[in-house]
């Protein structure tokens, strides 16, 4: 499992943006995520439940890595949040909220968001592996490496997302509503926005949208690999 802790940047001099963040996360469209694209008849998963944990911070438990990637990039797009991702074990009583959960992923997410705050000019996101009980030193080392690699890919994607202009997002959002890779989408978007298909094509190229969607599965795969190492039976 994965725990995400998201804290508002510069909150002392800003309004409380937690309600709008929670609303956006609750309405997140997960219909086009992997692996669902390979099984289009499968119902789209419900967005994970996030809630305010303390102050201007929210926390949620996310079951799959593709959703973690989608949430992280959506939050980074706003440029107002630190994103911490913890990979590890999670235990939550039935019907309980994430705040009542325990496990190594919660501890790792807390460490991750603090590291994100210390990222300086880099993209404010960090991925941390939870501890491994027993004689698992080799697996622990591999999990740390996998998390570091996932963090690197997510920061690259985050840079793409954060540097897009409003005009680029106008085109990208229109394409996203149609689903990545759908034939004829650029022509339809051009008609919708009242611009030429060539203009849409140039904008897609400059925005790095295709590169983003090509690299998302790599970030998810690294997160899943780290999780498999941490959740493996004790040696």
Short mmCIF file of N, CA and C in Angstrom, two decimals, residues 156-164:
data_model
loop_
_atom_site.label_atom_id
_atom_site.label_comp_id
_atom_site.label_asym_id
_atom_site.label_seq_id
_atom_site.Cartn_x
_atom_site.Cartn_y
_atom_site.Cartn_z
N UNK A 156 10.90 14.41 -12.70
CA UNK A 156 10.98 14.81 -14.10
C UNK A 156 9.59 15.09 -14.67
N UNK A 157 8.66 14.20 -14.39
CA UNK A 157 7.29 14.41 -14.84
C UNK A 157 6.68 15.65 -14.19
N UNK A 158 6.98 15.83 -12.91
CA UNK A 158 6.49 17.01 -12.21
C UNK A 158 7.00 18.30 -12.82
N UNK A 159 8.24 18.28 -13.28
CA UNK A 159 8.80 19.46 -13.94
C UNK A 159 8.03 19.77 -15.22
N UNK A 160 7.74 18.73 -16.00
CA UNK A 160 6.94 18.93 -17.21
C UNK A 160 5.59 19.55 -16.87
N UNK A 161 4.95 19.00 -15.86
CA UNK A 161 3.62 19.45 -15.47
C UNK A 161 3.64 20.89 -14.98
N UNK A 162 4.62 21.23 -14.16
CA UNK A 162 4.66 22.56 -13.56
C UNK A 162 5.05 23.65 -14.54
N UNK A 163 5.76 23.29 -15.61
CA UNK A 163 6.22 24.30 -16.55
C UNK A 163 5.26 24.53 -17.71
N UNK A 164 4.15 23.83 -17.76
CA UNK A 164 3.18 24.05 -18.82
C UNK A 164 2.49 25.40 -18.65
#
